[in-house]
Amino acid sequence: MVRPETVLPPHAGLLDDAFDDLGVTLGPDGGTLRVWSAHADAMQLLVFDDVDLDWATETLTMAPTGGGVFEVTTPLLRPGARYAIRVGGPHGPGNTFNPQTLLIEPYSRGLVSGSFGDWRSVVIDGAFDWGASTKPRVPMDRTVIYEGHVKGLTKRHPFIPPALHGTYAGLAHPAMIEHFHSLGITSVELLPVHAFATEPRLLQLGLTNYWGYNSLNFFTPHAAYATAASRAEGPEAVLREFKGMVKLLHEAGLEVILDVVYNHTAEESIGGPRTSLRGIDNRSYYRQTDEGVYIDETGCGNAVNTSTDAAARLVLDSLRYWTNDVQIDGFRFDLAVTLGRDANHSFTPDHPLLQAIRDDEHLAGTKLIAEPWDVGMGGWQTGAFGEGWHEWNDRYRDRVRNFWLSDIDYARRADTAPVGIGGFATRLAGSSNTFSEERGPLASINFVTAHDGFTLRDLVSYDVKHNLGNGEQNRDGADTNRSFNHGAEGRTDDERVLATRRKAMRNLMGTLLLSAGVPMITAGDEMGRTQRGNNNAYCHDSTLTWLSWDLAPWQRDLFAHTQRLLQLRRENPALRPKRFARAGESIPSASVMEWFDERGETMSGERWTDPSHRTLQYLATSTPEEEQLNRILLIVHGNERAIDVTLPTLEPGVSFVSLWSSEEEAPTEHGERFAAGDVLAVAGTSMRLFRVE
């Protein structure tokens, strides 16, 4: 009898037991440190004085144990111990060993900075009482993501104690939880909180890396976001404060999603800082040619080489740690295409790491969100990730901005818009031309703005970027923003311009929150935050980037509109289908969509593409699976001339109950009923929503 060959999954290599238990494991005899390096020939552990981080009290030789792992067990590795490693190896292309360099151990759970700006790893116990706190497990169709910065969210909040401003503890303060609940979001997505460093170039300019996309280590929370009391107590207290934040947010029913940067590190290009992976095994951890020249797929100087099992396992282990030990609910993967590049540096959705992340039992139920691009060859991959993944939908962003902004700008000059409404309608209905039927509309993370780019207010207030304060002569940041200043660049006292801008913001927010897919709001957009035209404010830790809670009346009105829209999204399942509908079939939890023109007639083929006809009525009917039957009608009018719209004729007795209008400065109660065939006067560039009963 011939036994069939065992077929291993493509990610079997990165699950090899040689990579198990890397880092420090505490036991009865102290701690065991295991570090992997395929090319090193010697490794040492240095333990430092608790106070004088430049005084190495002990130096221990680590023994090779096979599979590229070096190991040492010592009672010196107790909770709170400060340590570093030194690694020696051969010279040659791709190798950058220096046995005198003190290095961060990659699996460190804590870090402290030495007097010369270098780093020491810290042994962490990690004990924490989670009590009855559990993950909210918000279904994707009900998920509303709120992207924000730990410091920026709370630094200026008047009802948060000053000692908690800009901290993990401040983020979980009752004042912030009340804001999240009042707004109606379900999931807070935090810009990077892995320990990070500011690039030397920025320090020379007197600037700082505010966003945090410059990771030192994938396991340690950024200490600067902890309270002064926690920082003084040490890394154990910093981690405890972080976990306390997660616990309190979970108890409030709010999820915590982390923006994670695994595609590159703070070591930059060759010649940059040597802090960890470069000194441990440069050849294995970074993408490079045979001659040792870095292949930079990220624009940040290096790219982590996840085609090697060790680098892929480092990422997977970090995700497991944050998911289970820290109880994180999901991850947004910065430049995720880099993580999915193979040994030939080409992207494949079947990459072993991407499959391992999706299939790993330790990550079950975790939200996985890809930023589906990088700056390498073939780097734009929106729609190409596999089942189980959700993606930032830049095509949605661009089409929505075009429709409400740059198309209107064009129409003012040419007396007609450049395109019709068809492409906009496709995005409104879930981007079925981008995501497969198997993945459905919830694969799309819809957004109009993000941390990177104009805020919502700046999007309607500036035609061009204003980035001189970044120290790069306005060369940085995107040049194509699809924005429109509506007649004046930046600040203006022209009330006509200001009113038009406010309505444009309502249209953009309305589109985002009434579209099929998963919406993501950028923190502060609900209150009309401005960065004064800076579309790349990554290097400003100041009032430019911190949220202001001192709101003008129009800002409170915008907040009220956002609240109302999120309430309507919750109450109307037709707005949040889980699956794409198919003609002639009943697909559970899909929304059957019908399209009418301004005359109440079924949209004809030519009307979809005719730039002079940018008005549609979108009827969505849910296919009940877990909720009651629901129908909505959304009127979208995409030019600046007012128009009369005739409501469509459906079955006898149907009425249309008014729910929301972007024409209003402040949302009203609505509730007016209209009959089929009624004619409504619709203002230029506006939206109206009805429930069909």
XYZ file of C-alpha atoms in Angstrom:
693
model
C 0.000 0.000 0.000
C 1.340 3.398 -0.978
C 0.673 6.068 1.628
C -0.406 9.425 0.227
C 2.041 12.270 0.741
C 1.191 14.695 3.494
C 0.344 18.060 1.967
C 1.432 20.855 4.255
C -0.207 24.268 4.161
C 1.931 26.979 2.543
C 2.457 28.632 5.914
C 3.744 25.473 7.643
C 7.323 26.787 7.672
C 6.563 29.831 9.728
C 4.811 27.596 12.283
C 7.952 25.498 12.771
C 8.596 24.777 16.452
C 12.059 26.326 16.106
C 10.264 29.678 16.377
C 8.264 28.730 19.476
C 8.799 30.624 22.723
C 11.138 33.272 21.337
C 11.868 36.147 23.699
C 11.833 35.769 27.481
C 9.802 33.027 29.149
C 9.615 33.212 32.935
C 9.943 30.002 34.933
C 11.007 28.618 38.332
C 14.708 29.069 37.495
C 14.309 32.670 36.358
C 13.927 33.540 32.703
C 14.863 31.777 29.480
C 15.761 34.007 26.546
C 15.560 32.579 23.027
C 16.627 34.634 19.993
C 16.654 33.495 16.355
C 19.336 34.342 13.776
C 20.130 32.205 10.743
C 23.504 33.829 10.074
C 24.916 34.768 13.502
C 27.849 32.806 14.934
C 27.794 34.292 18.448
C 25.291 35.949 20.771
C 25.456 37.451 24.245
C 22.934 38.571 26.836
C 23.817 41.693 28.831
C 21.874 42.493 32.007
C 21.963 46.104 33.230
C 21.629 47.877 36.528
C 18.039 48.895 37.293
C 19.008 52.580 37.556
C 22.197 53.032 35.539
C 21.289 51.704 32.124
C 24.875 52.112 30.932
C 26.227 49.689 33.558
C 26.109 46.077 32.362
C 26.201 44.059 35.574
C 26.426 40.679 33.824
C 27.350 39.356 30.387
C 26.263 35.821 29.538
C 27.027 33.731 26.458
C 23.972 32.373 24.679
C 24.261 28.842 23.349
C 23.076 27.710 19.897
C 20.337 25.087 20.282
C 19.587 24.337 16.615
C 17.280 25.828 14.043
C 19.073 29.181 14.291
C 18.058 29.721 17.927
C 20.434 30.958 20.649
C 19.331 30.442 24.254
C 20.247 31.223 27.846
C 18.487 30.634 31.174
C 19.334 32.788 34.188
C 17.709 33.999 37.419
C 18.835 37.492 36.385
C 15.964 37.626 33.899
C 13.364 38.511 36.520
C 10.395 40.878 36.027
C 11.731 44.395 35.648
C 15.239 43.351 34.558
C 16.848 45.563 31.915
C 18.739 43.713 29.214
C 20.118 43.828 25.677
C 21.780 41.422 23.282
C 24.951 41.581 21.194
C 25.266 39.514 18.035
C 28.329 38.562 16.025
C 28.503 37.025 12.582
C 30.345 36.885 9.286
C 31.052 39.828 7.017
C 29.702 39.869 3.482
C 26.921 41.296 1.290
C 23.709 41.580 3.272
C 25.302 40.967 6.676
C 25.705 43.926 9.045
C 26.834 42.262 12.262
C 28.648 44.319 14.880
C 29.300 42.427 18.139
C 29.689 45.731 20.041
C 26.208 47.058 19.258
C 23.575 46.736 21.986
C 20.334 45.542 20.407
C 16.653 45.401 21.314
C 15.505 41.810 21.621
C 12.675 41.548 19.040
C 10.098 39.958 21.365
C 10.562 42.533 24.152
C 7.351 43.408 25.993
C 8.897 46.538 27.497
C 11.535 49.141 26.574
C 13.418 51.908 28.351
C 15.718 54.485 26.802
C 19.348 54.829 27.825
C 21.227 58.092 28.322
C 22.637 58.014 24.780
C 19.288 57.477 23.078
C 19.787 53.737 22.797
C 17.376 51.176 24.196
C 17.161 48.394 26.752
C 14.626 45.614 26.710
C 12.698 44.982 29.936
C 11.365 41.684 31.286
C 7.602 41.976 31.801
C 5.390 39.808 33.991
C 2.185 40.998 32.280
C -0.250 39.911 34.985
C -3.569 41.749 34.774
C -7.060 41.249 36.166
C -9.489 41.433 33.259
C -12.425 40.705 35.540
C -15.630 40.119 33.591
C -14.440 42.212 30.633
C -14.923 40.501 27.272
C -14.478 41.496 23.654
C -17.629 43.152 22.231
C -17.428 41.111 18.975
C -19.353 43.713 16.967
C -20.616 42.149 13.700
C -19.058 43.685 10.610
C -22.375 44.911 9.238
C -22.886 46.959 12.410
C -19.282 48.124 12.699
C -18.515 51.846 12.463
C -14.793 52.607 12.743
C -13.478 55.820 14.296
C -9.820 56.415 13.371
C -7.924 58.561 15.841
C -4.657 59.306 17.608
C -4.241 58.431 21.293
C -2.734 61.798 22.146
C -4.670 63.947 19.715
C -8.063 62.707 20.884
C -7.702 63.795 24.496
C -4.880 66.353 24.715
C -7.249 69.345 24.753
C -10.412 67.780 26.196
C -11.788 70.163 28.853
C -13.506 67.450 30.924
C -10.513 65.119 31.167
C -8.061 65.815 34.035
C -4.803 67.372 32.792
C -2.805 64.433 34.170
C -4.674 62.179 31.733
C -4.425 64.421 28.661
C -2.946 62.604 25.687
C -2.761 59.226 27.438
C -4.120 55.698 27.289
C -5.979 56.359 30.537
C -7.403 59.559 29.084
C -8.797 57.703 26.091
C -10.863 55.495 28.419
C -12.052 58.414 30.574
C -15.877 58.649 30.908
C -15.836 61.891 28.899
C -14.376 60.095 25.866
C -16.631 57.075 26.264
C -19.614 59.431 26.386
C -18.419 61.043 23.157
C -18.071 57.668 21.418
C -21.494 56.541 22.622
C -23.162 59.828 21.786
C -21.734 59.767 18.287
C -22.670 56.138 17.706
C -19.387 54.543 16.640
C -18.565 50.955 17.648
C -14.821 50.571 17.146
C -11.918 52.907 17.936
C -8.995 52.455 15.531
C -5.785 53.868 17.002
C -2.870 55.163 14.978
C 0.309 53.204 15.798
C 0.860 52.423 19.473
C 3.808 50.054 19.043
C 6.946 51.666 20.488
C 8.336 53.990 17.829
C 11.083 56.582 17.336
C 11.385 59.895 15.523
C 13.653 59.891 12.480
C 16.944 61.819 12.873
C 15.980 63.998 9.889
C 12.882 65.262 11.699
C 14.792 65.864 14.917
C 17.211 68.093 13.022
C 14.226 70.139 11.820
C 12.821 70.442 15.327
C 9.873 68.207 14.378
C 8.669 64.838 15.619
C 7.102 61.669 14.251
C 3.598 62.267 15.582
C 1.699 59.552 13.731
C 4.066 56.784 14.841
C 4.700 54.883 11.606
C 8.313 54.140 12.596
C 8.285 51.042 14.805
C 11.129 50.098 17.134
C 9.478 46.930 18.350
C 6.289 45.004 17.631
C 5.367 43.964 21.192
C 5.824 47.069 23.350
C 3.245 49.857 23.812
C 4.585 53.350 23.169
C 5.521 54.639 26.620
C 5.053 58.337 25.817
C 1.270 57.817 25.643
C 1.138 56.598 29.253
C 0.566 58.923 32.200
C 3.581 60.413 33.955
C 2.830 58.182 36.932
C 2.945 55.000 34.838
C 6.095 56.091 33.032
C 7.809 56.782 36.354
C 6.813 53.345 37.639
C 8.177 51.632 34.524
C 7.207 49.493 31.518
C 5.079 47.094 33.572
C 2.866 50.011 34.635
C 2.735 51.358 31.061
C 1.439 47.996 29.833
C -1.007 47.835 32.740
C -2.375 51.274 31.822
C -2.773 50.171 28.202
C -4.661 47.041 29.257
C -6.773 49.124 31.608
C -7.771 51.311 28.656
C -8.806 48.264 26.634
C -10.741 46.839 29.590
C -12.734 50.020 30.171
C -13.528 50.453 26.475
C -14.664 46.839 26.268
C -16.872 47.288 29.319
C -18.432 50.212 27.443
C -19.090 47.942 24.430
C -16.386 49.559 22.296
C -13.826 47.659 20.255
C -10.150 48.583 20.012
C -8.437 48.206 16.622
C -4.718 48.900 16.212
C -3.044 50.378 13.158
C 0.039 48.143 12.955
C 3.245 48.824 11.036
C 4.922 45.514 10.206
C 6.072 46.495 6.715
C 9.183 48.437 7.814
C 11.019 49.469 10.971
C 12.760 52.499 12.449
C 16.145 51.200 11.305
C 15.594 53.018 7.981
C 18.035 52.430 5.099
C 21.562 51.053 5.408
C 23.495 53.576 7.460
C 20.420 54.384 9.549
C 19.954 53.407 13.183
C 20.985 49.851 14.119
C 18.593 49.012 16.952
C 17.407 45.429 16.510
C 16.677 43.323 13.414
C 19.506 44.794 11.329
C 22.081 43.732 13.898
C 20.496 40.325 14.575
C 20.108 39.082 11.006
C 19.875 41.780 8.369
C 19.896 39.277 5.505
C 16.843 37.421 6.830
C 14.715 40.295 8.073
C 14.958 42.898 5.286
C 14.307 42.728 1.549
C 17.499 43.216 -0.438
C 19.379 42.200 -3.546
C 22.120 39.572 -3.543
C 24.564 42.445 -3.196
C 22.885 43.669 -0.002
C 21.115 46.691 -1.500
C 17.740 47.261 0.163
C 14.589 46.823 -1.923
C 12.413 49.561 -0.466
C 8.747 48.759 -1.102
C 7.553 51.165 1.592
C 9.249 54.492 0.898
C 10.658 54.401 4.427
C 14.135 53.012 3.728
C 13.537 49.314 4.315
C 10.931 46.610 3.863
C 10.515 43.676 6.239
C 11.066 40.464 4.290
C 8.009 38.406 5.184
C 8.964 35.816 2.567
C 11.294 34.406 5.257
C 9.649 32.235 7.869
C 11.335 34.055 10.746
C 10.095 37.508 9.751
C 6.608 36.183 9.026
C 6.501 34.383 12.376
C 7.605 37.555 14.181
C 4.568 39.336 12.735
C 2.227 36.443 13.542
C 3.487 36.162 17.119
C 3.061 39.893 17.645
C -0.544 39.682 16.449
C -1.199 36.730 18.762
C 0.220 38.656 21.702
C -1.888 41.773 21.156
C -4.999 39.700 20.412
C -4.823 37.437 23.440
C -2.623 39.010 26.117
C -3.844 42.562 25.460
C -7.349 41.648 24.154
C -7.221 43.740 20.985
C -10.201 43.298 18.650
C -8.668 43.937 15.241
C -5.812 45.290 13.194
C -5.407 47.671 10.293
C -2.240 46.632 8.429
C -0.246 49.581 7.130
C 1.030 48.996 3.551
C -0.256 45.429 3.715
C 0.890 44.642 0.177
C 4.472 44.564 1.465
C 3.483 41.784 3.876
C 2.107 39.776 0.951
C 5.189 39.931 -1.284
C 6.952 36.638 -2.016
C 10.649 35.832 -2.386
C 10.563 37.455 -5.839
C 9.040 40.585 -4.251
C 5.722 40.133 -6.065
C 2.391 40.385 -4.269
C 0.203 37.302 -3.980
C -3.053 37.045 -2.004
C -2.029 33.448 -1.222
C 1.101 34.582 0.611
C 1.808 32.218 3.545
C 1.707 35.049 6.082
C -1.624 36.423 4.844
C -3.097 32.920 4.954
C -1.631 32.206 8.380
C -3.092 35.428 9.808
C -6.506 34.618 8.377
C -6.520 30.952 9.460
C -4.730 31.143 12.811
C -6.913 29.815 15.629
C -5.321 32.295 18.035
C -6.691 35.149 15.888
C -10.186 33.733 15.367
C -12.818 36.465 15.252
C -10.248 39.237 14.887
C -11.009 42.000 12.402
C -8.334 42.068 9.663
C -8.129 45.265 7.609
C -5.562 45.741 4.854
C -4.263 48.986 3.479
C -4.076 47.364 0.034
C -1.120 49.207 -1.448
C 2.564 50.037 -1.062
C 5.027 51.981 -3.236
C 6.687 48.992 -4.922
C 6.072 47.551 -8.387
C 2.478 46.312 -8.653
C 1.771 47.948 -5.327
C -1.883 48.934 -5.851
C -3.961 45.851 -4.998
C -7.368 47.128 -3.887
C -9.805 44.223 -4.080
C -7.075 41.587 -4.396
C -6.887 40.321 -0.830
C -8.620 37.032 -0.091
C -11.673 36.035 1.906
C -11.510 36.946 5.560
C -9.808 40.252 4.791
C -11.342 43.720 4.652
C -9.671 46.535 2.727
C -9.438 50.290 2.746
C -11.281 51.218 -0.438
C -9.403 54.074 -2.062
C -11.575 53.759 -5.166
C -14.587 54.568 -3.005
C -12.766 57.570 -1.516
C -11.768 58.942 -4.910
C -15.158 58.500 -6.553
C -17.070 60.095 -3.677
C -14.687 63.060 -3.572
C -14.933 63.455 -7.338
C -18.716 63.382 -7.335
C -19.271 65.985 -4.636
C -16.167 68.148 -5.094
C -13.937 68.059 -8.161
C -16.859 67.337 -10.508
C -18.699 70.358 -9.087
C -15.591 72.494 -9.493
C -15.357 71.335 -13.132
C -19.059 72.013 -13.732
C -18.742 75.599 -12.523
C -16.143 76.230 -15.205
C -17.539 74.068 -18.014
C -21.273 74.269 -17.234
C -21.470 70.488 -17.027
C -19.853 67.812 -14.904
C -17.248 65.551 -16.545
C -19.068 62.275 -15.795
C -22.477 60.941 -14.899
C -23.657 59.269 -11.718
C -23.045 55.613 -12.569
C -19.642 55.198 -10.951
C -20.816 56.952 -7.792
C -23.839 54.639 -7.570
C -21.592 51.572 -7.788
C -19.604 52.796 -4.774
C -22.776 53.706 -2.893
C -24.056 50.149 -3.392
C -20.962 48.346 -2.073
C -18.309 48.404 -4.827
C -19.283 45.111 -6.450
C -16.896 45.941 -9.301
C -13.979 45.801 -6.846
C -14.869 43.028 -4.386
C -15.904 39.514 -5.325
C -19.345 38.121 -4.681
C -17.860 35.718 -2.121
C -16.401 38.587 -0.098
C -19.407 40.875 -0.449
C -19.856 44.556 0.403
C -18.415 44.199 3.920
C -14.972 43.622 2.397
C -14.969 47.366 1.697
C -13.825 49.756 4.408
C -15.377 52.939 3.069
C -13.705 56.235 3.862
C -13.647 59.772 2.525
C -10.781 60.988 4.693
C -8.108 59.331 6.841
C -5.212 60.462 9.001
C -3.217 60.806 5.786
C -4.605 63.689 3.712
C -7.020 66.558 4.133
C -9.555 66.540 6.946
C -13.201 66.724 5.892
C -13.303 70.461 6.514
C -10.072 71.071 4.625
C -11.287 68.915 1.756
C -14.053 71.458 1.082
C -11.864 74.495 1.896
C -8.608 74.083 -0.044
C -7.760 73.406 -3.667
C -4.096 72.679 -2.901
C -2.002 71.444 0.025
C -0.294 73.885 2.403
C 2.575 71.867 3.899
C 5.370 74.401 4.285
C 5.474 73.738 8.016
C 6.705 70.191 7.310
C 10.146 71.451 6.285
C 10.122 70.013 2.758
C 9.234 73.136 0.730
C 5.691 71.824 0.215
C 6.981 68.815 -1.750
C 5.561 66.193 0.614
C 1.964 65.044 0.732
C -0.372 64.156 -2.104
C -0.737 66.652 -4.958
C -4.001 65.124 -6.195
C -6.635 65.568 -3.480
C -9.891 65.820 -5.448
C -10.774 68.728 -3.177
C -12.648 71.972 -3.894
C -12.429 75.248 -1.966
C -15.843 76.444 -3.266
C -14.572 79.851 -4.278
C -11.994 80.885 -1.682
C -8.770 79.222 -0.548
C -8.842 78.488 3.162
C -10.286 80.923 5.655
C -13.006 83.260 4.425
C -15.826 85.422 5.771
C -17.973 84.891 2.671
C -21.141 83.338 4.105
C -22.212 82.000 0.699
C -18.950 80.076 0.391
C -19.136 78.877 3.993
C -22.721 77.646 3.605
C -21.819 75.737 0.449
C -18.852 74.165 2.220
C -21.026 73.060 5.144
C -23.483 71.382 2.794
C -20.624 69.667 0.971
C -19.420 68.245 4.295
C -22.925 66.955 5.010
C -23.085 65.347 1.581
C -19.732 63.638 2.066
C -20.597 62.416 5.554
C -24.052 61.373 4.415
C -22.652 59.353 1.535
C -20.137 57.645 3.813
C -22.687 56.619 6.433
C -25.454 55.614 4.011
C -23.278 53.469 1.725
C -23.107 49.679 1.751
C -19.839 48.555 3.310
C -18.091 49.379 6.597
C -17.720 53.128 7.232
C -14.630 54.710 8.782
C -14.818 58.229 10.214
C -11.621 60.187 10.836
C -11.640 61.606 14.357
C -12.672 65.235 14.354
C -14.455 65.163 11.009
C -17.755 64.903 12.863
C -16.881 68.310 14.368
C -15.325 69.994 11.338
C -11.679 69.824 12.448
C -9.090 71.670 10.344
C -5.345 71.271 9.845
C -5.219 74.577 7.947
C -4.653 72.868 4.621
C -1.800 70.578 5.708
C -2.482 67.189 4.111
C 0.522 65.406 5.614
C 0.652 66.497 9.251
C 2.601 63.426 10.397
C 5.354 65.548 11.947
C 3.270 67.955 14.029
C 2.560 67.179 17.677
C 0.670 70.400 18.358
C -2.703 72.108 18.283
C -2.576 71.633 14.513
C -3.253 67.916 15.004
C -4.919 67.737 18.439
C -8.721 67.804 18.427
C -10.335 71.021 19.603
C -13.469 70.567 21.694
C -14.413 74.259 21.584
C -17.089 74.119 18.899
C -18.870 76.831 16.949
C -22.636 76.372 16.402
C -22.124 75.050 12.877
C -19.719 72.418 14.226
C -22.300 71.240 16.751
C -24.791 71.023 13.880
C -22.387 68.833 11.885
C -21.943 66.597 14.919
C -25.735 66.311 15.208
C -25.990 65.337 11.528
C -23.378 62.620 12.050
C -25.256 61.327 15.100
C -28.501 61.224 13.131
C -26.936 59.427 10.185
C -25.397 56.772 12.419
C -28.720 56.292 14.180
C -30.427 55.783 10.826
C -27.734 53.313 9.782
C -28.372 51.264 12.920
C -32.147 51.341 12.471
C -32.267 50.464 8.758
C -30.623 47.152 7.794
C -31.229 47.884 4.112
C -28.331 50.358 4.422
C -25.854 47.722 5.639
C -26.201 44.522 3.582
C -23.883 41.606 4.319
C -24.009 40.183 0.805
C -24.473 41.322 -2.765
C -27.893 40.674 -4.266
C -28.364 38.609 -7.429
C -31.119 39.267 -9.939
C -34.035 36.863 -9.603
C -32.714 35.266 -6.387
C -33.351 35.747 -2.695
C -29.953 36.190 -1.024
C -30.181 36.343 2.793
C -28.988 39.637 4.292
C -28.560 41.237 0.865
C -30.274 44.436 -0.216
C -32.170 44.351 -3.488
C -31.469 47.635 -5.235
C -33.600 49.507 -7.723
C -32.664 52.759 -9.395
C -34.915 55.563 -10.587
C -34.255 58.928 -12.190
C -35.646 62.314 -11.121
C -38.894 61.543 -12.976
C -39.476 58.420 -10.895
C -38.740 56.193 -13.870
C -36.305 53.310 -13.977
C -32.840 54.597 -14.838
C -32.074 54.111 -18.508
C -28.626 53.109 -19.708
C -27.740 56.486 -21.124
C -28.725 58.295 -17.921
C -26.041 56.429 -15.945
C -23.290 58.014 -18.013
C -24.822 61.333 -19.111
C -22.999 64.149 -17.244
C -26.063 66.366 -17.504
C -28.166 63.853 -15.507
C -26.611 63.451 -12.085
C -29.774 62.699 -10.125
C -30.943 59.289 -8.967
C -33.315 57.664 -6.528
C -31.848 54.582 -4.889
C -34.346 52.075 -3.468
C -32.864 49.366 -1.235
C -34.949 46.508 0.160
C -33.440 44.188 2.750
C -33.721 40.415 2.523
C -34.487 39.520 6.137
C -32.346 36.944 7.916
C -32.034 38.276 11.455
C -33.888 41.612 11.307
C -37.253 42.847 10.075
C -37.920 43.720 6.426
C -36.703 47.234 5.730
C -36.829 49.562 2.729
C -35.198 52.932 2.197
C -35.178 55.461 -0.619
C -32.204 57.770 -1.028
C -32.314 60.750 -3.383
C -28.919 61.958 -4.630
C -28.681 65.152 -6.671
C -25.196 65.914 -7.962
C -25.233 69.358 -9.551
C -25.720 72.855 -8.195
C -29.022 73.585 -9.918
C -32.168 72.811 -7.924
C -34.460 70.178 -9.387
C -37.956 68.742 -8.965
C -37.950 65.029 -8.169
C -40.990 62.780 -8.614
C -41.140 59.927 -6.107
C -41.368 56.522 -7.819
C -44.557 54.515 -8.044
C -44.232 51.226 -6.203
C -46.984 48.892 -4.975
C -50.325 50.511 -3.956
C -50.464 52.156 -0.541
C -46.746 52.752 -0.190
C -45.642 55.952 1.508
C -42.252 57.592 1.943
C -41.359 58.817 5.431
C -38.743 61.565 5.474
C -35.736 60.722 7.681
C -32.864 63.088 6.828
C -31.799 65.841 4.443
C -28.377 67.333 3.775
C -30.101 70.605 2.820
C -30.657 71.452 6.494
C -28.054 73.296 8.557
C -29.193 71.315 11.612
C -31.067 68.015 11.428
C -34.781 68.189 12.226
C -37.181 65.522 13.416
C -38.654 64.938 9.927
C -41.367 62.254 9.791
C -43.335 63.879 6.960
C -45.111 61.378 4.728
C -45.191 61.525 0.956
C -47.025 59.419 -1.609
C -45.853 57.895 -4.870
C -45.887 60.525 -7.578
C -45.434 63.426 -5.191
C -43.049 66.059 -6.527
C -40.317 67.316 -4.195
C -38.211 70.412 -4.680
C -34.617 69.270 -4.140
C -31.837 71.811 -3.629
C -28.642 71.715 -5.653
C -25.967 69.231 -4.530
C -27.990 67.535 -1.834
C -29.300 64.227 -0.494
C -32.576 63.115 1.100
C -33.352 59.835 2.846
C -36.766 58.178 3.301
C -38.049 54.986 4.839
C -40.536 53.196 2.596
C -43.638 51.933 4.422
